[in-house]
Amino acid sequence: MSDTRRRVKVYTLNEDRQWDDRGTGHVSSTYVERLKGMSLLVRAESDGSLLLESKINPNTAYQKQQDTLIVWSEAENYDLALSFQEKAGCDEIWEKICQVQGKDPSVEVTQDPIDESEEERFEEMPETSNLIDLPTCELSKLEEIADLVTSVLSSPIRREKLALALENEGYIKKMLQLFQTCENLDNTEGLHHLYEIIRGILFLNKATLFEVMFSDECIMDVVGCLEYDPALAQPKRHREFLTKTAKFKEVIPITDSELRQKIHQTYRVQYIQDVILPTPSVFEENFLSTLTSFIFFNKVEIVSMLQEDEKFLSEVFAQLTDDATDDDKRRELVNFFKEFCAFSQTLQPQNRDAFFKTLANLGILPALEIVMGMDDLQVRAAATDIFSYLVEFSPSMVREFVMQEAQQSDDDILLINVVIEQMICDTDPELGGAVQLMGLLRTLIDPENMLATANKAEKSEFLNFFYNHCMHVLTAPLLANTSEDKLEKDAVVGSTKSSTICPDNYQTAQLLALILELLTFCVEHHTYHIKNYIMNKDLLRRVLILMNSKHTFLALCALRFMRRIIGLKDEFYNRYIIKGNLFEPVINALLDNGTRYNLLNSAVIELFEFIRVEDIKSLTSHIVDNFYKELEPIEYVQTFKGLKTKYEQEKDRQNQKLSSVPSILRSNRFRRDARALDEDEELWFNEDEEEEGEAVVPPVEKSKAEDDFPDSYEKFMETKKAKESEDKENLPKRTAVGGFKFTFSHSASAANGANSANSKSVAAQTPPAGSNGSSSKNTNLATTVTATKGSLIGLVDYPDDEEEEEEEDTSPRKRPRLGS
């Protein structure tokens, strides 16, 4: 019993005048030799560590508040508080403090906080001055009472004496009776005096007085007194707002009358502090510190009482997930939880942990899974906010839930897939909700916040789950917008827009950019899993199709994805890029950009500069062998000449090694080029070449949902299509007329070097106006190259370059859709 009685929370007051929870433990009073006196010790109940060691100083002013709080200051800006679980424990420690200081335990404050000059002044006064005589509580005395209250505010000791007199004589209730009389008589002067009196009493900063003023019996009269500010021509209508406008909604009836009363009291006191009372001046900023503490501890108590009332929360969850619950009721329930979770953010870590664990035990995640899939936008938005609080609190808890759920449910209704679908189907033109959901997904798949156990079970299990059950849903829009059938439809001249989404629709481009950002994050953090997925889906080739987008930000996202892959300096990836000839779309983009000096130009050059500086030999050889003739005219940077130099140096080294081998060995020995593949690797790459359109490597076992992801995606987009206007822009057509153009097929046969007459260029080839219908032919990379060796601008534009820029405006290599 003694442990429970002595159980306390330790609080300190921070710079923002908010109480910080330092932990829960058990308090005792004992003599500490090091401090040379009786001291308060609090040891943590979790590990027995020392939370507090404070000597009971004879001159320190200790305050007892609300029967279970002891507050004091140890330094000028260091306030402490002990919040006891039981009143009996608080009384025991209070008696110890009073015993050390030689005070009567019946007092609420052990010392008067006064300065030296004030102390000397009061020592000279006669003994009768220890008490303040209050005027009788009559209408004729209101002015005298107001003068008395306002006069004591500058003196700490007189504030304490006045507070004691007001408390002992029940003076406040008599004063509020006079308020009702003045209001009935329209006594404006008396009402103005009452405003000054009540405001002054609040500034006395006494918890015992607050308990009287904020009781159900008195609080509305206190608010009424504060309506009659003498500085205002007309009184405010605060009581009308609190009783008529502000409605207390009980989504589930609260049976605990104490809890209901505490909620009402906290709302009204918060209203008094935030709305009614004027912003305190520099000299008054500490006058309301106790009021702030009063509100804070009330909120802590409300959360604790709601957590303990499992019947109430269980009923809320039951109605939230019940199909029979009407939409309006469900909206109120979700908004209740949203406010409840938002309120929890003001709590200290220990209280917040307990709060979310209670919600998790009651089934908040299954309930969210249901409401996030509903049509009501407001309900979905509130559910997303609640989900964000849970992910921020414990990503591991959410991951554990979805992995357990996968054993019992289909992929379509998994919580993470519901979240991905909401991201894909966001109808907001700026995709505000999608950005928020993308951030939550990123947190969930981040290995950095996965528990580091001995066998690393969480990381491996969750990533296996995510790539098997969820990744196909995330990449569905990307794959759907870069499919071969889609590109063929968009390439038909004069055809109607028969596809679901145009890749160059601005909202869709934003969505694809978000998906690419998440995939880029995966490349950096999921080396094994994402590598297999990229190879099986030939994903990089599909992503690089987006280099043709008229939206520069999307082209840059695609380029960033490739840059992250190359940045890993993984020869496995490098061979994949070489085998698929995946530099073609990047160099196409550079040549189409012409001589513009913009972000796309800089990003492409930085990619090649990285390859040169890091001396990635396989990629250097591939670039020089296949693309140097087209890149040679670019002289405003030395990147490409540097690549050629690296290539030639490596070639010389290989020749020197070869020449050092005796001729008899050379004739009987297979000479391997530096870029040659191992025999096993060659077999691995060529395993599925016969099947056109298949993955570069044999795919791993695919889930049923992954096989029909295009149908699922079409289903996802029906809602979105119905709520947004169709963007009528067609894919811009790229032409090879007058300039160099690579053919870039996304089929596997093209990746393996099979040049077919039916291979489609990534940029649809269309006849230019006035060409009599003859289609322009794709220039063969190995044979004909038309390289324009026009003048190129430097990294800095000078005034005398203006004529060149006018000529460059007609350059056939530019992409007119990109900003200069």
PDB file of N, CA and C in Angstrom, residues 372 384 387-388 391 416 418-426 430-446 449 466 474 510-522 524 526 557 560:
ATOM      1  N   MET A 372     -10.488   3.850 -44.119  1.00  0.00           N
ATOM      2  CA  MET A 372      -9.658   4.457 -45.159  1.00  0.00           C
ATOM      3  C   MET A 372     -10.121   4.094 -46.557  1.00  0.00           C
ATOM      4  N   THR A 384      -6.457   9.147 -42.349  1.00  0.00           N
ATOM      5  CA  THR A 384      -5.047   9.283 -42.741  1.00  0.00           C
ATOM      6  C   THR A 384      -4.258   9.986 -41.641  1.00  0.00           C
ATOM      7  N   PHE A 387      -3.689   7.524 -38.884  1.00  0.00           N
ATOM      8  CA  PHE A 387      -2.665   6.564 -39.306  1.00  0.00           C
ATOM      9  C   PHE A 387      -1.267   7.170 -39.199  1.00  0.00           C
ATOM     10  N   SER A 388      -1.151   8.457 -39.511  1.00  0.00           N
ATOM     11  CA  SER A 388       0.159   9.116 -39.428  1.00  0.00           C
ATOM     12  C   SER A 388       0.641   9.184 -37.975  1.00  0.00           C
ATOM     13  N   VAL A 391       1.932   5.635 -37.170  1.00  0.00           N
ATOM     14  CA  VAL A 391       3.220   5.334 -37.812  1.00  0.00           C
ATOM     15  C   VAL A 391       4.341   6.093 -37.121  1.00  0.00           C
ATOM     16  N   ILE A 416      -1.588  -1.823 -46.031  1.00  0.00           N
ATOM     17  CA  ILE A 416      -0.619  -1.037 -46.817  1.00  0.00           C
ATOM     18  C   ILE A 416      -1.105  -0.868 -48.252  1.00  0.00           C
ATOM     19  N   VAL A 418      -4.220  -0.711 -49.146  1.00  0.00           N
ATOM     20  CA  VAL A 418      -5.282   0.298 -49.074  1.00  0.00           C
ATOM     21  C   VAL A 418      -4.670   1.695 -49.049  1.00  0.00           C
ATOM     22  N   VAL A 419      -3.575   1.842 -48.303  1.00  0.00           N
ATOM     23  CA  VAL A 419      -2.882   3.133 -48.253  1.00  0.00           C
ATOM     24  C   VAL A 419      -2.339   3.504 -49.628  1.00  0.00           C
ATOM     25  N   ILE A 420      -1.738   2.529 -50.331  1.00  0.00           N
ATOM     26  CA  ILE A 420      -1.191   2.797 -51.674  1.00  0.00           C
ATOM     27  C   ILE A 420      -2.310   3.182 -52.634  1.00  0.00           C
ATOM     28  N   GLU A 421      -3.433   2.495 -52.548  1.00  0.00           N
ATOM     29  CA  GLU A 421      -4.566   2.823 -53.427  1.00  0.00           C
ATOM     30  C   GLU A 421      -5.069   4.238 -53.166  1.00  0.00           C
ATOM     31  N   GLN A 422      -5.107   4.630 -51.896  1.00  0.00           N
ATOM     32  CA  GLN A 422      -5.528   6.002 -51.587  1.00  0.00           C
ATOM     33  C   GLN A 422      -4.546   7.016 -52.164  1.00  0.00           C
ATOM     34  N   MET A 423      -3.277   6.688 -52.149  1.00  0.00           N
ATOM     35  CA  MET A 423      -2.270   7.572 -52.736  1.00  0.00           C
ATOM     36  C   MET A 423      -2.482   7.678 -54.248  1.00  0.00           C
ATOM     37  N   ILE A 424      -2.729   6.564 -54.899  1.00  0.00           N
ATOM     38  CA  ILE A 424      -2.903   6.549 -56.353  1.00  0.00           C
ATOM     39  C   ILE A 424      -4.175   7.285 -56.763  1.00  0.00           C
ATOM     40  N   CYS A 425      -5.226   7.148 -55.970  1.00  0.00           N
ATOM     41  CA  CYS A 425      -6.539   7.688 -56.347  1.00  0.00           C
ATOM     42  C   CYS A 425      -6.814   9.056 -55.735  1.00  0.00           C
ATOM     43  N   ASP A 426      -5.799   9.742 -55.225  1.00  0.00           N
ATOM     44  CA  ASP A 426      -6.005  11.063 -54.646  1.00  0.00           C
ATOM     45  C   ASP A 426      -6.531  12.025 -55.706  1.00  0.00           C
ATOM     46  N   GLU A 430      -3.167  18.922 -56.448  1.00  0.00           N
ATOM     47  CA  GLU A 430      -1.795  19.046 -55.969  1.00  0.00           C
ATOM     48  C   GLU A 430      -1.314  17.798 -55.219  1.00  0.00           C
ATOM     49  N   LEU A 431      -2.174  16.767 -55.132  1.00  0.00           N
ATOM     50  CA  LEU A 431      -1.833  15.488 -54.501  1.00  0.00           C
ATOM     51  C   LEU A 431      -1.325  15.665 -53.058  1.00  0.00           C
ATOM     52  N   GLY A 432      -1.993  16.552 -52.306  1.00  0.00           N
ATOM     53  CA  GLY A 432      -1.575  16.770 -50.919  1.00  0.00           C
ATOM     54  C   GLY A 432      -1.674  15.512 -50.085  1.00  0.00           C
ATOM     55  N   GLY A 433      -2.781  14.783 -50.218  1.00  0.00           N
ATOM     56  CA  GLY A 433      -2.939  13.532 -49.478  1.00  0.00           C
ATOM     57  C   GLY A 433      -1.944  12.475 -49.922  1.00  0.00           C
ATOM     58  N   ALA A 434      -1.675  12.407 -51.229  1.00  0.00           N
ATOM     59  CA  ALA A 434      -0.731  11.418 -51.747  1.00  0.00           C
ATOM     60  C   ALA A 434       0.670  11.657 -51.212  1.00  0.00           C
ATOM     61  N   VAL A 435       1.066  12.923 -51.107  1.00  0.00           N
ATOM     62  CA  VAL A 435       2.398  13.247 -50.565  1.00  0.00           C
ATOM     63  C   VAL A 435       2.495  12.787 -49.114  1.00  0.00           C
ATOM     64  N   GLN A 436       1.434  13.032 -48.334  1.00  0.00           N
ATOM     65  CA  GLN A 436       1.430  12.607 -46.935  1.00  0.00           C
ATOM     66  C   GLN A 436       1.539  11.087 -46.822  1.00  0.00           C
ATOM     67  N   LEU A 437       0.765  10.363 -47.654  1.00  0.00           N
ATOM     68  CA  LEU A 437       0.776   8.904 -47.605  1.00  0.00           C
ATOM     69  C   LEU A 437       2.117   8.348 -48.075  1.00  0.00           C
ATOM     70  N   MET A 438       2.723   9.003 -49.075  1.00  0.00           N
ATOM     71  CA  MET A 438       4.031   8.554 -49.543  1.00  0.00           C
ATOM     72  C   MET A 438       5.068   8.648 -48.423  1.00  0.00           C
ATOM     73  N   GLY A 439       4.995   9.738 -47.648  1.00  0.00           N
ATOM     74  CA  GLY A 439       5.908   9.880 -46.520  1.00  0.00           C
ATOM     75  C   GLY A 439       5.716   8.782 -45.482  1.00  0.00           C
ATOM     76  N   LEU A 440       4.459   8.372 -45.253  1.00  0.00           N
ATOM     77  CA  LEU A 440       4.183   7.291 -44.294  1.00  0.00           C
ATOM     78  C   LEU A 440       4.717   5.961 -44.814  1.00  0.00           C
ATOM     79  N   LEU A 441       4.527   5.698 -46.112  1.00  0.00           N
ATOM     80  CA  LEU A 441       5.060   4.464 -46.698  1.00  0.00           C
ATOM     81  C   LEU A 441       6.586   4.432 -46.587  1.00  0.00           C
ATOM     82  N   ARG A 442       7.183   5.579 -46.827  1.00  0.00           N
ATOM     83  CA  ARG A 442       8.648   5.664 -46.742  1.00  0.00           C
ATOM     84  C   ARG A 442       9.120   5.326 -45.331  1.00  0.00           C
ATOM     85  N   THR A 443       8.398   5.815 -44.325  1.00  0.00           N
ATOM     86  CA  THR A 443       8.760   5.495 -42.939  1.00  0.00           C
ATOM     87  C   THR A 443       8.620   4.003 -42.667  1.00  0.00           C
ATOM     88  N   LEU A 444       7.568   3.399 -43.197  1.00  0.00           N
ATOM     89  CA  LEU A 444       7.313   1.982 -42.938  1.00  0.00           C
ATOM     90  C   LEU A 444       8.355   1.079 -43.590  1.00  0.00           C
ATOM     91  N   ILE A 445       8.875   1.464 -44.754  1.00  0.00           N
ATOM     92  CA  ILE A 445       9.825   0.592 -45.458  1.00  0.00           C
ATOM     93  C   ILE A 445      11.280   0.998 -45.201  1.00  0.00           C
ATOM     94  N   ASP A 446      11.492   1.919 -44.271  1.00  0.00           N
ATOM     95  CA  ASP A 446      12.840   2.385 -43.961  1.00  0.00           C
ATOM     96  C   ASP A 446      13.525   1.396 -43.020  1.00  0.00           C
ATOM     97  N   ASN A 449      14.580   2.289 -39.146  1.00  0.00           N
ATOM     98  CA  ASN A 449      13.750   2.256 -37.939  1.00  0.00           C
ATOM     99  C   ASN A 449      13.190   0.867 -37.658  1.00  0.00           C
ATOM    100  N   PHE A 466       6.650  -7.050 -48.244  1.00  0.00           N
ATOM    101  CA  PHE A 466       6.336  -5.866 -49.044  1.00  0.00           C
ATOM    102  C   PHE A 466       6.547  -6.123 -50.531  1.00  0.00           C
ATOM    103  N   LEU A 474       2.129  -0.675 -55.893  1.00  0.00           N
ATOM    104  CA  LEU A 474       2.806   0.616 -55.951  1.00  0.00           C
ATOM    105  C   LEU A 474       3.264   0.960 -57.365  1.00  0.00           C
ATOM    106  N   GLN A 510       2.709  14.016 -61.615  1.00  0.00           N
ATOM    107  CA  GLN A 510       3.047  14.192 -60.198  1.00  0.00           C
ATOM    108  C   GLN A 510       3.015  12.866 -59.451  1.00  0.00           C
ATOM    109  N   LEU A 511       1.986  12.059 -59.743  1.00  0.00           N
ATOM    110  CA  LEU A 511       1.868  10.759 -59.091  1.00  0.00           C
ATOM    111  C   LEU A 511       3.060   9.870 -59.441  1.00  0.00           C
ATOM    112  N   LEU A 512       3.415   9.826 -60.743  1.00  0.00           N
ATOM    113  CA  LEU A 512       4.554   9.005 -61.155  1.00  0.00           C
ATOM    114  C   LEU A 512       5.847   9.504 -60.506  1.00  0.00           C
ATOM    115  N   ALA A 513       5.962  10.818 -60.331  1.00  0.00           N
ATOM    116  CA  ALA A 513       7.152  11.376 -59.672  1.00  0.00           C
ATOM    117  C   ALA A 513       7.228  10.897 -58.213  1.00  0.00           C
ATOM    118  N   LEU A 514       6.073  10.848 -57.534  1.00  0.00           N
ATOM    119  CA  LEU A 514       6.058  10.351 -56.153  1.00  0.00           C
ATOM    120  C   LEU A 514       6.468   8.884 -56.089  1.00  0.00           C
ATOM    121  N   ILE A 515       5.951   8.098 -57.027  1.00  0.00           N
ATOM    122  CA  ILE A 515       6.294   6.678 -57.052  1.00  0.00           C
ATOM    123  C   ILE A 515       7.785   6.501 -57.315  1.00  0.00           C
ATOM    124  N   LEU A 516       8.323   7.293 -58.250  1.00  0.00           N
ATOM    125  CA  LEU A 516       9.753   7.202 -58.545  1.00  0.00           C
ATOM    126  C   LEU A 516      10.602   7.618 -57.346  1.00  0.00           C
ATOM    127  N   GLU A 517      10.128   8.598 -56.595  1.00  0.00           N
ATOM    128  CA  GLU A 517      10.860   9.008 -55.396  1.00  0.00           C
ATOM    129  C   GLU A 517      10.937   7.864 -54.395  1.00  0.00           C
ATOM    130  N   LEU A 518       9.830   7.139 -54.266  1.00  0.00           N
ATOM    131  CA  LEU A 518       9.820   6.005 -53.345  1.00  0.00           C
ATOM    132  C   LEU A 518      10.706   4.872 -53.855  1.00  0.00           C
ATOM    133  N   LEU A 519      10.680   4.623 -55.155  1.00  0.00           N
ATOM    134  CA  LEU A 519      11.521   3.575 -55.731  1.00  0.00           C
ATOM    135  C   LEU A 519      13.008   3.939 -55.609  1.00  0.00           C
ATOM    136  N   THR A 520      13.314   5.219 -55.776  1.00  0.00           N
ATOM    137  CA  THR A 520      14.701   5.668 -55.606  1.00  0.00           C
ATOM    138  C   THR A 520      15.166   5.433 -54.172  1.00  0.00           C
ATOM    139  N   PHE A 521      14.279   5.684 -53.220  1.00  0.00           N
ATOM    140  CA  PHE A 521      14.583   5.400 -51.815  1.00  0.00           C
ATOM    141  C   PHE A 521      14.857   3.910 -51.632  1.00  0.00           C
ATOM    142  N   CYS A 522      14.081   3.063 -52.307  1.00  0.00           N
ATOM    143  CA  CYS A 522      14.279   1.612 -52.209  1.00  0.00           C
ATOM    144  C   CYS A 522      15.644   1.211 -52.760  1.00  0.00           C
ATOM    145  N   GLU A 524      18.333   2.867 -52.708  1.00  0.00           N
ATOM    146  CA  GLU A 524      19.367   3.247 -51.743  1.00  0.00           C
ATOM    147  C   GLU A 524      19.375   2.351 -50.512  1.00  0.00           C
ATOM    148  N   HIS A 526      17.247  -0.808 -50.020  1.00  0.00           N
ATOM    149  CA  HIS A 526      16.855  -2.225 -50.137  1.00  0.00           C
ATOM    150  C   HIS A 526      17.694  -2.876 -51.237  1.00  0.00           C
ATOM    151  N   CYS A 557      13.119  12.996 -62.423  1.00  0.00           N
ATOM    152  CA  CYS A 557      12.895  11.894 -61.469  1.00  0.00           C
ATOM    153  C   CYS A 557      13.377  10.571 -62.066  1.00  0.00           C
ATOM    154  N   ARG A 560      17.096  10.638 -61.995  1.00  0.00           N
ATOM    155  CA  ARG A 560      17.588  10.458 -60.636  1.00  0.00           C
ATOM    156  C   ARG A 560      17.566   8.981 -60.233  1.00  0.00           C
TER     157      ARG A 560
END
